[in-house]
CSV table of C-alpha atoms in Angstrom, one decimal:
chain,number,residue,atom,x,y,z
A,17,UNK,CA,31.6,15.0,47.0
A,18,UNK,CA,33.4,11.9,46.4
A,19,UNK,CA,31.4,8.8,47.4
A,20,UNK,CA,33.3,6.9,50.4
A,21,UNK,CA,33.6,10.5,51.7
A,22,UNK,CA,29.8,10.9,51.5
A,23,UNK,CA,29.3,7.1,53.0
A,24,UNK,CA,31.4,7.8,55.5
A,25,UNK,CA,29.7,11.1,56.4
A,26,UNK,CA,26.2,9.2,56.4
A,27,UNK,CA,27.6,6.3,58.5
A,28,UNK,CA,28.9,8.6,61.1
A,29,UNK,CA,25.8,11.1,61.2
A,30,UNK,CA,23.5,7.9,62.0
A,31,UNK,CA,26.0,6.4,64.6
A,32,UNK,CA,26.1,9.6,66.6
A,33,UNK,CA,22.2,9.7,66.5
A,34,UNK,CA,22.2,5.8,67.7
A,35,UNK,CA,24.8,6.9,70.4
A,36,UNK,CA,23.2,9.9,71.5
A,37,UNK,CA,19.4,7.6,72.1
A,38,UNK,CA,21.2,5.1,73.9
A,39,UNK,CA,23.2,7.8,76.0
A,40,UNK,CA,19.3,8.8,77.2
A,41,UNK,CA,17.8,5.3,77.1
A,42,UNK,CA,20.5,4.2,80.0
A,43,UNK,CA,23.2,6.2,80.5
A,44,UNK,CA,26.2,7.7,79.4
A,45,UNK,CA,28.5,5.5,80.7
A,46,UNK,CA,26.5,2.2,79.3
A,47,UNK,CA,28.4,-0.8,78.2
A,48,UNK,CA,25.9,-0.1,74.8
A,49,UNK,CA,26.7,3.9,75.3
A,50,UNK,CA,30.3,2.9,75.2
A,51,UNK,CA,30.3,0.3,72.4
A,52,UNK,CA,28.6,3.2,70.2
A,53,UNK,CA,31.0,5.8,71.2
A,54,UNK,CA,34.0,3.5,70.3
A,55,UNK,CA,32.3,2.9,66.5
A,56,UNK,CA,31.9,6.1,66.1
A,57,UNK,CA,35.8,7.0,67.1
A,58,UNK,CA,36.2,4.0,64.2
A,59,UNK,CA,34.5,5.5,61.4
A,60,UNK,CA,35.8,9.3,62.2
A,61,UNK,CA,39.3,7.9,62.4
A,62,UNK,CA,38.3,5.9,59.1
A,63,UNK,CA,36.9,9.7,56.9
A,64,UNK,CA,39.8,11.4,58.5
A,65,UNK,CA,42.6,8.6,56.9
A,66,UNK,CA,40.4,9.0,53.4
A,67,UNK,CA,41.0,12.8,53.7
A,68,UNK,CA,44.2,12.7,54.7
A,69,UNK,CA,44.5,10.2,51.8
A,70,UNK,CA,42.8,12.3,48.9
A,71,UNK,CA,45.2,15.3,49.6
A,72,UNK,CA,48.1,13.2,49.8
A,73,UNK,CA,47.2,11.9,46.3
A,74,UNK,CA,46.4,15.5,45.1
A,75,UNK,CA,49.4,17.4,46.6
A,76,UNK,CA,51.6,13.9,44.6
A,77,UNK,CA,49.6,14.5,41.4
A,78,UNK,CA,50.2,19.0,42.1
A,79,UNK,CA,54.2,18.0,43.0
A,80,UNK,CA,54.2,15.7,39.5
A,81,UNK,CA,52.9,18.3,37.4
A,82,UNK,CA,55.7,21.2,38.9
A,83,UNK,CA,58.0,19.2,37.9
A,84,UNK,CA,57.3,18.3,34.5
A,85,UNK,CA,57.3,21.7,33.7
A,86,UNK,CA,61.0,22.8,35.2
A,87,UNK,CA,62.6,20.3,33.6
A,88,UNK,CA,65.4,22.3,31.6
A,89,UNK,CA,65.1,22.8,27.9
A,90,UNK,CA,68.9,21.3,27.5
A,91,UNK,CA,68.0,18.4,29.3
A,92,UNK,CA,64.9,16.9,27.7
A,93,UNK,CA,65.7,18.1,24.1
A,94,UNK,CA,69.9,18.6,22.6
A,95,UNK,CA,69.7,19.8,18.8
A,96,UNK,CA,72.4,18.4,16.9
A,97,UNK,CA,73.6,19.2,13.8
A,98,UNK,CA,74.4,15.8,11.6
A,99,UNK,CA,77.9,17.1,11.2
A,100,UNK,CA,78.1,17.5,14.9
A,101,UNK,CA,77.1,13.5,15.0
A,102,UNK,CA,79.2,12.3,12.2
């Protein structure tokens, strides 16, 4: 796994936990609670860009590569005799 994925994974794991103990400390609807929840919505919206990122990069890189390889033999390469050029 790639390592901001991982971090971010990590980051939102721990801020669910925090939210969660402060949800039964005092209350869902806490001005902590709340505050927790909304960093939480932060760093999911965060992994979900960096996904949506890495396969926009990949499907780029995928699209790249097709194309390289239909390129027409007449196009990248002409053969010419010398006499043909003279």
């Amino acid at each position: 796994m790639q390592p901001r994925k991982q971090e971010l994974l990590l980051a939102i794991q721990k801020k669910r936990e925090v939210m969660i103990e402060e949800a039964q400390r005092s209350g869902y609807t806490s001005e902590e609670t709340v505050e927790y929840s909304q960093e939480l919505d932060e760093l999911i919206f965060q992994y979900q860009l960096h996904v949506r990122l890495q396969k926009t990069k990949m499907n780029f890189v995928k699209k790249s590569y097709k194309s390289m390889i239909v390129w027409p033999k007449h196009l990248v390469y002409q053969h010419k005799k010398i006499s043909e050029i003279l």
